[in-house]
Amino acid sequence: MLEIVIRALLLTLGVALLAAAPADAQRIRTGDPVRGSIVNGTDAGGPIAYQVALVEAEGGSPKFPFEVFCAGTIRDPTHVITAAHCLADLDAPDLAVVANLYRTGVRTNTEVVPVAAVTTHPSWPAGGNDLGILTLAGALTKGTAAPLVSANETMTGRPGLISGWGLLSDEGAIPDALQQAPVSVYADSACRRYGSDYVAATMLCAGGTSPGGTVDACQGDSGGPLVLTDTLSKTLAGIVSFGVGCADPDFPGVYTRLANPDLNARALAADPPARAIPNGLPTVTGTPATGQTLTCDPGTWTGSPALSFVWLSALINAAGEPYDVRADGTAQQLTLSSAMARRVVTCDVIAVNAGGTRTIQARVVGPVATAPTVVQGTAQSTPAAATPAASGGTPLDLTAPVARVTRRSCAKRRCTLTITARDSGGPATSARAVYRRLTGCAKGRRGKRCRADHTIAAKRAGTGLFVVRTPRLAIARYRFTVTAKDASGNVSRPATLSLSVPRR
Ligand code: 4AZ
């Protein structure tokens, strides 16, 4: 049941499948001349006219050197096309675009324009649809728009160009100069390893090879352009969306398919509807004690959204980390049963209007005190747990990731598992697999070592994506138990699978 609730939640919350959290991007600056790209591209040599950088702008002005967390493409002087997942936790007042940018440490000749409104596809992240539109607060005078691909155009086999300020290799360095690389649009079958995470109608698969190796977009390139180069002027056909790692030939980059008629029409909308904006953090009101009723106060919003609520609670360990995270209902109020004792509580407010879905979490309250119980005329109270350092302050991420094994393969007796971890709170930051041999071990004590658990830490392969590679295994059947964890220590429920290691 809980799982159903959480799954429903994850869907309705508009959880970014493989969403890149801007804060998640490591900022390593390299002064080296870069051979790499994107991955295996080249230094663009100057700004790319249609490409802008997305930067956070507290109080209207971005930090300098620019910290580019995503990119976008100029549609017209007041609109930029980007990825919805770049905009999951950011509202217009938090954002600016930088046009005519080449080096992130050089602002000469650049143009910074604040954002007036954010629009994300109303279905995103369901079915892909990783499309976001920024309406700018002023008109760009630098840069030029890229025309949009036409609806229903055939894409497979066509040459394109990708570009961005993203990582030079998987978990690698961040360039300071804009990188670019030629790619081809692949047949959908090239992305079959993504399984159901690849939705051919709304996504396209692209990549390439260069003398340096496989060409790909990487973390930080998100939202940026894939333009076609077989057209008179370069036309925007894809938006950098996601991938498993970077430059893995088995997992080409995935882009938003702008030739999809619905995406095409939305990308061209004359006046994109503004997504709702919270005027502050929501709050949980009421006394956090058993028997009391708490209310999720959404605060005020601009954009007249329809609001819904999800209660979340957790226990806090000695280190102040939440565990045993639970969803506790979707009403605006929550009456605290005795089962809620000592748990910290928060609520997510989900605001939906024509401009997309904005989800934001309230400050955490609690731990929930135990109400005095009357025993033979005397009031006895159970002391509440000590207030954890984590409560009462900043919002806590109480949402555990949901881990799934999305791919498995074995070759030469070594197996590779791909783990996808969705998380509507902070993204999963680590994952591991514990495996145990199920067949061919001696019975009794003698076989004990053979049946022992082995733990392997997964290698991070992108936001919410992890890869585990085993050592050489015996030809036998194994059970794997996989878990993912986020930065707040929330651990997913284990996902298990059994796997027979084949002879070859
Ligand atoms: C990301 O995390 C990301 N290899 C973008 C593109 C790719 C992988 C990750 C494609 O923003």
Coordinates of C-alpha atoms and ligand atoms in Angstrom, one line a residue:
M1 CA 0.0 0.0 0.0
L2 CA 2.7 2.4 1.1
E3 CA 4.6 1.6 -2.1
I4 CA 1.5 2.3 -4.1
V5 CA 1.1 5.7 -2.3
I6 CA 4.7 6.5 -2.9
R7 CA 4.6 5.5 -6.5
A8 CA 1.4 7.5 -7.1
L9 CA 3.2 10.3 -5.3
L10 CA 6.2 10.1 -7.4
L11 CA 4.1 10.3 -10.5
T12 CA 1.9 13.1 -9.4
L13 CA 4.7 15.0 -7.9
G14 CA 6.3 15.3 -11.2
V15 CA 9.5 13.7 -10.1
A16 CA 12.2 14.4 -12.5
L17 CA 13.2 11.1 -13.8
L18 CA 17.0 11.5 -13.7
A19 CA 16.5 15.1 -12.9
A20 CA 19.7 17.1 -12.6
A21 CA 19.7 19.2 -9.5
P22 CA 21.7 22.4 -10.2
A23 CA 23.1 22.3 -6.7
D24 CA 24.4 18.9 -7.5
A25 CA 26.8 19.9 -10.1
Q26 CA 30.4 20.0 -8.9
R27 CA 32.2 23.1 -9.9
I28 CA 35.7 22.3 -10.8
R29 CA 37.5 24.9 -12.9
T30 CA 40.3 23.9 -15.2
G31 CA 42.5 26.4 -16.8
D32 CA 43.9 23.8 -19.2
P33 CA 43.3 24.1 -22.8
V34 CA 40.6 21.5 -23.4
R35 CA 40.7 18.7 -25.9
G36 CA 37.5 17.2 -24.5
S37 CA 34.1 18.7 -24.9
I38 CA 30.9 18.1 -23.8
V39 CA 32.7 14.7 -24.0
N40 CA 35.1 14.3 -26.9
G41 CA 34.1 17.6 -28.6
T42 CA 36.2 20.7 -29.2
D43 CA 36.4 24.2 -27.9
A44 CA 33.8 26.2 -29.8
G45 CA 36.3 29.0 -30.2
G46 CA 33.7 31.7 -29.2
P47 CA 30.0 32.0 -28.3
I48 CA 27.4 30.1 -30.2
A49 CA 24.8 32.6 -31.3
Y50 CA 21.7 30.7 -30.4
Q51 CA 23.0 29.2 -27.1
V52 CA 22.5 30.7 -23.7
A53 CA 23.7 29.6 -20.2
L54 CA 21.2 29.2 -17.3
V55 CA 22.5 30.6 -14.1
E56 CA 21.0 31.2 -10.7
A57 CA 20.4 34.8 -9.8
E58 CA 19.7 35.6 -6.2
G59 CA 18.2 39.1 -6.1
G60 CA 18.5 39.5 -9.9
S61 CA 22.2 39.2 -10.4
P62 CA 24.1 36.0 -11.0
K63 CA 27.4 35.1 -9.3
F64 CA 30.6 35.7 -11.3
P65 CA 32.4 33.7 -12.7
F66 CA 29.2 32.3 -14.0
E67 CA 28.1 29.0 -12.6
V68 CA 26.3 27.5 -15.5
F69 CA 24.0 24.7 -14.3
C70 CA 22.1 24.1 -17.6
A71 CA 21.8 25.7 -21.0
G72 CA 19.1 26.9 -23.4
T73 CA 18.4 27.9 -26.9
I74 CA 17.1 31.3 -28.0
R75 CA 13.7 30.9 -29.7
D76 CA 13.1 34.7 -30.1
P77 CA 14.5 37.7 -28.2
T78 CA 12.2 37.1 -25.2
H79 CA 12.0 33.2 -25.1
V80 CA 14.5 30.5 -24.4
I81 CA 13.9 26.8 -24.8
T82 CA 15.4 24.5 -22.2
A83 CA 14.7 21.2 -20.4
A84 CA 11.9 21.1 -17.8
H85 CA 14.2 19.1 -15.4
C86 CA 16.5 22.2 -15.2
L87 CA 13.6 24.1 -13.8
A88 CA 12.2 21.7 -11.2
D89 CA 13.2 23.7 -8.1
L90 CA 13.7 27.1 -9.5
D91 CA 11.3 29.9 -10.1
A92 CA 11.6 32.9 -12.4
P93 CA 13.0 35.3 -9.7
D94 CA 15.9 32.7 -9.1
L95 CA 17.0 32.6 -12.7
A96 CA 18.8 34.5 -15.4
V97 CA 20.1 33.6 -18.9
V98 CA 23.5 34.7 -20.2
A99 CA 23.8 35.2 -23.9
N100 CA 26.9 35.6 -26.1
L101 CA 28.9 33.6 -23.5
Y102 CA 32.0 31.8 -24.4
R103 CA 34.2 31.5 -21.2
T104 CA 32.4 31.3 -17.9
G105 CA 35.1 33.5 -16.4
V106 CA 34.8 36.3 -19.0
R107 CA 31.7 38.6 -18.9
T108 CA 32.9 41.0 -21.6
N109 CA 30.3 41.2 -24.4
T110 CA 27.9 38.9 -22.6
E111 CA 24.3 39.8 -21.9
V112 CA 22.5 38.8 -18.7
V113 CA 18.7 38.9 -18.8
P114 CA 16.5 37.9 -15.8
V115 CA 13.6 35.5 -16.3
A116 CA 10.0 36.7 -16.0
A117 CA 8.2 33.3 -16.2
V118 CA 9.0 29.6 -16.2
T119 CA 6.9 27.1 -18.1
T120 CA 7.3 23.4 -18.0
H121 CA 5.4 20.8 -20.0
P122 CA 2.2 20.0 -18.1
S123 CA 2.9 16.2 -18.4
W124 CA 6.6 16.3 -17.5
P125 CA 8.1 14.0 -16.2
A126 CA 5.5 11.6 -17.3
G127 CA 6.3 10.2 -20.8
G128 CA 9.5 12.2 -21.2
N129 CA 8.3 15.7 -22.3
D130 CA 11.4 17.3 -20.9
L131 CA 10.6 20.7 -22.3
G132 CA 10.8 24.0 -20.5
I133 CA 10.4 27.6 -21.8
L134 CA 11.7 30.7 -20.2
T135 CA 10.0 34.0 -20.9
L136 CA 12.6 36.7 -20.3
A137 CA 12.1 39.9 -18.4
G138 CA 13.7 41.9 -21.2
A139 CA 14.6 41.3 -24.9
L140 CA 17.9 39.9 -25.8
T141 CA 20.0 42.1 -28.0
K142 CA 22.9 39.6 -28.4
G143 CA 22.7 36.2 -29.9
T144 CA 20.3 35.0 -32.6
A145 CA 17.4 32.6 -32.5
A146 CA 17.6 29.1 -33.8
P147 CA 14.5 28.1 -35.9
L148 CA 12.6 25.1 -34.6
V149 CA 12.5 21.8 -36.5
S150 CA 9.1 21.2 -38.1
A151 CA 6.5 18.8 -36.6
N152 CA 6.8 15.2 -37.7
E153 CA 10.2 15.6 -39.4
T154 CA 12.1 12.4 -39.8
M155 CA 15.2 12.5 -37.6
T156 CA 17.1 9.2 -37.8
G157 CA 20.4 9.4 -39.6
R158 CA 20.6 13.2 -39.7
P159 CA 23.7 15.1 -38.7
G160 CA 23.6 17.5 -35.7
L161 CA 25.7 19.6 -33.4
I162 CA 25.6 19.6 -29.6
S163 CA 27.2 22.2 -27.4
G164 CA 27.5 23.2 -23.8
W165 CA 29.5 24.0 -20.6
G166 CA 28.9 20.5 -19.1
L167 CA 31.4 18.0 -17.9
L168 CA 34.3 16.9 -20.1
S169 CA 33.9 13.3 -19.1
D170 CA 31.7 11.2 -16.8
E171 CA 32.3 12.7 -13.3
G172 CA 35.1 14.7 -14.9
A173 CA 36.1 18.3 -15.0
I174 CA 34.0 21.4 -15.9
P175 CA 35.4 23.4 -18.8
D176 CA 35.4 27.1 -18.7
A177 CA 35.0 27.4 -22.5
L178 CA 32.0 26.4 -24.5
Q179 CA 32.4 23.0 -26.1
Q180 CA 30.8 21.5 -29.2
A181 CA 30.7 18.2 -31.0
P182 CA 29.0 16.8 -34.1
V183 CA 26.6 13.9 -33.5
S184 CA 24.1 11.9 -35.6
V185 CA 20.6 11.1 -34.7
Y186 CA 20.4 7.4 -34.1
A187 CA 17.5 5.0 -34.7
D188 CA 15.5 4.5 -31.5
S189 CA 16.9 1.0 -31.3
A190 CA 20.3 2.5 -30.3
C191 CA 18.6 3.5 -27.0
R192 CA 17.0 0.2 -26.4
R193 CA 19.2 -0.4 -23.3
Y194 CA 17.2 2.3 -21.5
G195 CA 14.2 0.0 -21.6
S196 CA 11.0 1.8 -20.8
D197 CA 12.9 4.9 -19.7
Y198 CA 13.3 5.7 -23.4
V199 CA 10.0 6.9 -24.9
A200 CA 10.5 7.1 -28.6
A201 CA 7.6 9.5 -29.2
T202 CA 9.0 12.3 -27.0
M203 CA 12.8 11.5 -27.0
L204 CA 15.5 10.9 -29.5
C205 CA 18.8 9.2 -29.2
A206 CA 22.0 10.7 -30.6
G207 CA 25.8 10.5 -30.4
G208 CA 28.9 10.1 -32.4
T209 CA 32.5 9.1 -32.4
S210 CA 35.6 11.3 -32.8
P211 CA 39.3 10.4 -32.8
G212 CA 39.1 11.0 -29.0
G213 CA 36.3 8.4 -28.5
T214 CA 32.6 8.5 -28.1
V215 CA 30.9 11.9 -28.3
D216 CA 28.1 12.7 -25.9
A217 CA 26.5 15.4 -23.8
C218 CA 27.2 15.2 -20.1
Q219 CA 26.0 16.6 -16.8
G220 CA 25.6 20.4 -17.1
D221 CA 24.9 20.3 -20.8
S222 CA 21.2 19.7 -20.0
G223 CA 18.7 22.0 -21.5
G224 CA 21.1 22.9 -24.3
P225 CA 20.7 22.5 -28.1
L226 CA 21.0 19.6 -30.5
V227 CA 20.7 21.5 -33.8
L228 CA 20.5 19.8 -37.2
T229 CA 23.4 20.7 -39.5
D230 CA 21.8 19.5 -42.8
T231 CA 19.5 22.5 -42.9
L232 CA 20.2 25.9 -44.4
S233 CA 20.3 27.5 -41.0
K234 CA 20.8 25.2 -38.0
T235 CA 17.4 24.1 -36.7
L236 CA 16.7 23.1 -33.1
A237 CA 15.6 19.5 -33.0
G238 CA 16.6 18.2 -29.6
I239 CA 17.1 19.4 -26.0
V240 CA 19.9 17.6 -23.9
S241 CA 17.8 15.6 -21.5
F242 CA 19.5 12.6 -19.8
G243 CA 21.6 9.5 -20.1
V244 CA 23.4 6.8 -18.2
G245 CA 26.7 8.3 -17.5
C246 CA 28.4 10.0 -20.4
A247 CA 30.0 8.7 -23.6
D248 CA 29.1 5.1 -22.8
P249 CA 28.6 3.6 -26.3
D250 CA 25.8 1.4 -24.9
F251 CA 23.9 4.4 -23.6
P252 CA 23.9 7.3 -26.1
G253 CA 22.6 10.7 -25.0
V254 CA 18.8 11.1 -24.8
Y255 CA 17.3 14.4 -26.1
T256 CA 13.8 15.8 -26.1
R257 CA 12.2 15.2 -29.6
L258 CA 11.0 18.6 -30.7
A259 CA 9.6 17.1 -34.0
N260 CA 6.9 15.5 -31.8
P261 CA 3.8 17.5 -32.8
D262 CA 2.7 18.2 -29.2
L263 CA 6.2 19.3 -28.1
N264 CA 6.6 21.3 -31.3
A265 CA 3.4 23.2 -30.7
R266 CA 4.3 23.9 -27.1
A267 CA 7.8 25.0 -27.9
L268 CA 6.3 27.5 -30.4
A269 CA 3.5 28.8 -28.1
A270 CA 3.3 32.5 -28.6
D271 CA 2.6 33.2 -24.9
P272 CA 3.7 30.3 -22.7
P273 CA 1.6 30.1 -19.5
A274 CA 3.5 31.0 -16.4
R275 CA 4.0 28.2 -13.9
A276 CA 2.8 29.0 -10.3
I277 CA 5.3 30.4 -7.9
P278 CA 5.3 30.0 -4.1
N279 CA 5.6 33.3 -2.3
G280 CA 7.4 31.6 0.5
L281 CA 7.9 28.1 2.0
P282 CA 4.8 26.3 3.0
T283 CA 4.4 25.7 6.8
V284 CA 3.1 22.9 9.0
T285 CA 0.9 24.5 11.6
G286 CA -0.5 22.9 14.8
T287 CA 1.1 21.2 17.8
P288 CA 3.3 18.3 16.9
A289 CA 1.9 15.9 19.6
T290 CA -0.1 12.8 19.4
G291 CA -3.8 13.4 19.2
Q292 CA -3.3 16.8 17.6
T293 CA -4.1 17.7 14.1
L294 CA -1.5 19.4 11.8
T295 CA -2.4 21.5 8.8
C296 CA -0.3 21.9 5.7
D297 CA -0.4 25.7 5.0
P298 CA 0.6 26.2 1.4
G299 CA 1.2 29.9 1.9
T300 CA 0.2 32.1 -0.9
W301 CA 1.0 31.5 -4.6
T302 CA 1.0 33.5 -7.7
G303 CA -0.5 31.9 -10.8
S304 CA -3.7 30.5 -9.1
P305 CA -2.6 26.8 -9.0
A306 CA -4.7 23.9 -7.9
L307 CA -3.0 22.7 -4.7
S308 CA -2.6 19.2 -3.4
F309 CA -0.7 17.9 -0.4
V310 CA 1.5 14.9 0.6
W311 CA 2.5 14.3 4.2
L312 CA 5.9 12.8 4.9
S313 CA 7.4 11.6 8.2
A314 CA 10.6 10.1 9.4
L315 CA 12.6 9.0 12.4
I316 CA 15.9 10.8 13.0
N317 CA 19.0 8.9 13.9
A318 CA 21.7 10.0 16.3
A319 CA 23.5 11.7 13.4
G320 CA 20.4 13.8 12.6
E321 CA 19.6 11.9 9.5
P322 CA 16.1 10.8 8.7
Y323 CA 15.3 7.1 8.2
D324 CA 12.2 5.0 8.1
V325 CA 10.7 7.7 5.8
R326 CA 6.9 7.3 5.2
A327 CA 4.2 9.0 3.2
D328 CA 1.3 9.7 5.6
G329 CA -1.6 10.8 3.4
T330 CA -2.7 13.4 1.0
A331 CA -5.3 15.4 2.9
Q332 CA -4.5 19.0 3.9
Q333 CA -4.7 17.9 7.6
L334 CA -3.1 15.1 9.4
T335 CA -4.2 13.9 12.8
L336 CA -1.2 12.5 14.7
S337 CA -1.9 8.9 15.8
S338 CA 0.3 7.3 18.5
A339 CA 2.2 5.7 15.6
M340 CA 3.5 9.2 14.8
A341 CA 5.2 9.6 18.1
R342 CA 8.9 10.7 17.9
R343 CA 8.6 11.1 14.1
V344 CA 9.4 14.4 12.4
V345 CA 6.8 15.6 9.9
T346 CA 6.6 17.7 6.8
C347 CA 4.4 18.2 3.8
D348 CA 4.9 18.6 0.1
V349 CA 2.7 21.2 -1.6
I350 CA 2.0 20.3 -5.3
A351 CA 0.9 23.3 -7.3
V352 CA -0.5 22.7 -10.8
N353 CA -1.6 25.2 -13.4
A354 CA -1.3 25.4 -17.2
G355 CA 2.4 26.4 -16.9
G356 CA 3.3 23.1 -15.2
T357 CA 3.8 21.5 -11.8
R358 CA 5.8 23.1 -9.0
T359 CA 6.4 21.0 -5.9
I360 CA 7.8 22.5 -2.7
Q361 CA 8.4 21.1 0.8
A362 CA 7.5 22.8 4.1
R363 CA 9.9 23.1 7.0
V364 CA 10.0 20.0 9.1
V365 CA 8.3 20.0 12.5
G366 CA 8.6 17.7 15.5
P367 CA 9.6 15.2 16.7
V368 CA 6.0 14.5 17.6
A369 CA 5.6 14.5 21.4
T370 CA 3.6 11.9 23.2
A371 CA 0.4 13.4 24.7
P372 CA 0.1 12.9 28.5
T373 CA -2.0 9.9 29.3
V374 CA -4.2 9.9 32.3
V375 CA -3.5 6.9 34.6
Q376 CA -5.5 6.6 37.8
G377 CA -6.0 10.3 38.1
T378 CA -2.3 11.3 37.6
A379 CA -0.9 12.7 34.4
Q380 CA 2.0 10.8 33.1
S381 CA 3.9 11.9 30.2
T382 CA 6.5 10.2 28.2
P383 CA 9.2 12.5 27.4
A384 CA 9.5 13.3 23.7
A385 CA 12.7 12.4 21.9
A386 CA 15.4 15.0 22.0
T387 CA 14.9 17.6 19.4
P388 CA 17.2 16.7 16.5
A389 CA 19.5 19.3 15.2
A390 CA 17.8 18.9 11.9
S391 CA 14.4 20.0 12.9
G392 CA 12.9 23.4 13.0
G393 CA 15.3 24.8 10.5
T394 CA 15.7 24.2 6.8
P395 CA 13.5 21.8 5.0
L396 CA 14.7 18.3 5.3
D397 CA 14.7 15.8 2.5
L398 CA 12.4 13.1 3.8
T399 CA 11.8 11.4 0.6
A400 CA 13.7 8.1 0.1
P401 CA 14.8 7.2 -3.4
V402 CA 13.1 4.4 -5.3
A403 CA 15.7 2.1 -6.8
R404 CA 15.2 -0.1 -9.7
V405 CA 17.6 -2.3 -11.7
T406 CA 16.9 -1.1 -15.3
R407 CA 19.5 -3.1 -17.0
R408 CA 21.6 -6.2 -16.3
S409 CA 24.0 -8.1 -18.4
C410 CA 26.8 -10.6 -17.8
A411 CA 29.8 -11.3 -20.0
K412 CA 32.8 -13.4 -19.3
R413 CA 31.2 -14.1 -15.9
R414 CA 31.2 -10.5 -14.8
C415 CA 27.8 -8.9 -14.4
T416 CA 26.9 -5.2 -14.8
L417 CA 23.7 -3.8 -13.2
T418 CA 22.3 -0.4 -14.0
I419 CA 20.4 1.1 -11.1
T420 CA 17.9 3.9 -11.7
A421 CA 17.1 5.8 -8.5
R422 CA 14.2 8.3 -8.6
D423 CA 13.9 10.7 -5.8
S424 CA 11.5 13.6 -5.4
G425 CA 13.7 15.0 -2.6
G426 CA 17.4 15.4 -3.2
P427 CA 18.8 13.1 -5.8
A428 CA 20.3 9.7 -4.8
T429 CA 24.0 10.2 -4.3
S430 CA 25.1 6.6 -3.8
A431 CA 23.9 3.1 -4.4
R432 CA 25.1 -0.4 -3.6
A433 CA 24.5 -4.0 -4.4
V434 CA 24.7 -6.9 -2.0
Y435 CA 24.9 -10.2 -3.7
R436 CA 24.9 -13.8 -2.5
R437 CA 25.4 -17.0 -4.3
L438 CA 22.3 -19.2 -4.3
T439 CA 23.4 -22.3 -6.1
G440 CA 26.3 -24.7 -6.1
C441 CA 27.6 -24.1 -2.6
A442 CA 28.2 -27.0 -0.3
K443 CA 25.5 -27.4 2.4
G444 CA 26.1 -26.7 6.1
R445 CA 29.0 -24.8 7.6
R446 CA 31.4 -25.8 4.8
G447 CA 29.4 -23.7 2.3
K448 CA 29.1 -20.7 4.6
R449 CA 31.8 -18.6 2.9
C450 CA 30.5 -19.5 -0.5
R451 CA 27.0 -18.2 0.5
A452 CA 28.3 -15.1 2.3
D453 CA 27.0 -11.6 1.3
H454 CA 29.3 -9.4 -0.8
T455 CA 28.8 -5.7 -1.1
I456 CA 29.8 -3.5 -4.1
A457 CA 29.5 0.2 -4.1
A458 CA 27.9 1.4 -7.4
K459 CA 29.7 3.9 -9.6
R460 CA 27.6 7.1 -10.2
A461 CA 26.8 7.3 -13.9
G462 CA 24.6 10.4 -14.0
T463 CA 21.9 12.0 -11.8
G464 CA 20.0 9.1 -10.3
L465 CA 21.9 6.5 -12.3
F466 CA 24.4 4.0 -11.0
V467 CA 26.3 1.1 -12.4
V468 CA 27.6 -1.9 -10.4
R469 CA 30.1 -4.2 -11.9
T470 CA 30.9 -7.5 -10.2
P471 CA 34.2 -9.3 -10.1
R472 CA 34.3 -12.6 -12.0
L473 CA 31.7 -14.9 -10.6
A474 CA 31.2 -18.6 -10.5
I475 CA 28.7 -20.1 -12.9
A476 CA 25.8 -20.1 -10.6
R477 CA 22.7 -18.3 -9.6
Y478 CA 23.0 -15.2 -7.4
R479 CA 20.6 -12.9 -5.6
F480 CA 21.3 -9.2 -5.8
T481 CA 19.8 -6.7 -3.4
V482 CA 20.2 -3.1 -4.5
T483 CA 19.6 0.1 -2.5
A484 CA 20.1 3.8 -3.3
K485 CA 20.7 6.6 -0.8
D486 CA 20.4 10.3 -1.0
A487 CA 22.5 13.0 0.6
S488 CA 20.2 13.2 3.6
G489 CA 20.7 9.5 4.3
N490 CA 17.3 8.4 3.1
V491 CA 17.7 4.8 1.8
S492 CA 15.4 3.2 -0.7
R493 CA 13.6 0.0 -0.1
P494 CA 15.7 -2.8 -1.4
A495 CA 15.2 -4.0 -5.0
T496 CA 16.1 -7.6 -5.5
L497 CA 16.7 -9.7 -8.5
S498 CA 18.3 -13.0 -9.1
L499 CA 20.6 -13.6 -11.9
S500 CA 22.2 -16.7 -13.4
V501 CA 25.8 -16.2 -14.5
P502 CA 26.2 -17.8 -17.8
R503 CA 29.3 -19.7 -19.0
R504 CA 30.4 -17.0 -21.4
Ligands
4AZ1 C1 22.8 15.3 -16.9 O1 22.9 14.8 -15.8 C2 23.1 14.6 -18.1 N1 25.1 11.6 -21.6 C3 22.9 15.1 -19.3 C4 23.2 14.4 -20.5 C5 23.7 13.1 -20.4 C6 23.9 12.6 -19.1 C7 23.6 13.3 -18.0 C8 23.9 12.3 -21.6 O2 22.4 16.5 -17.0

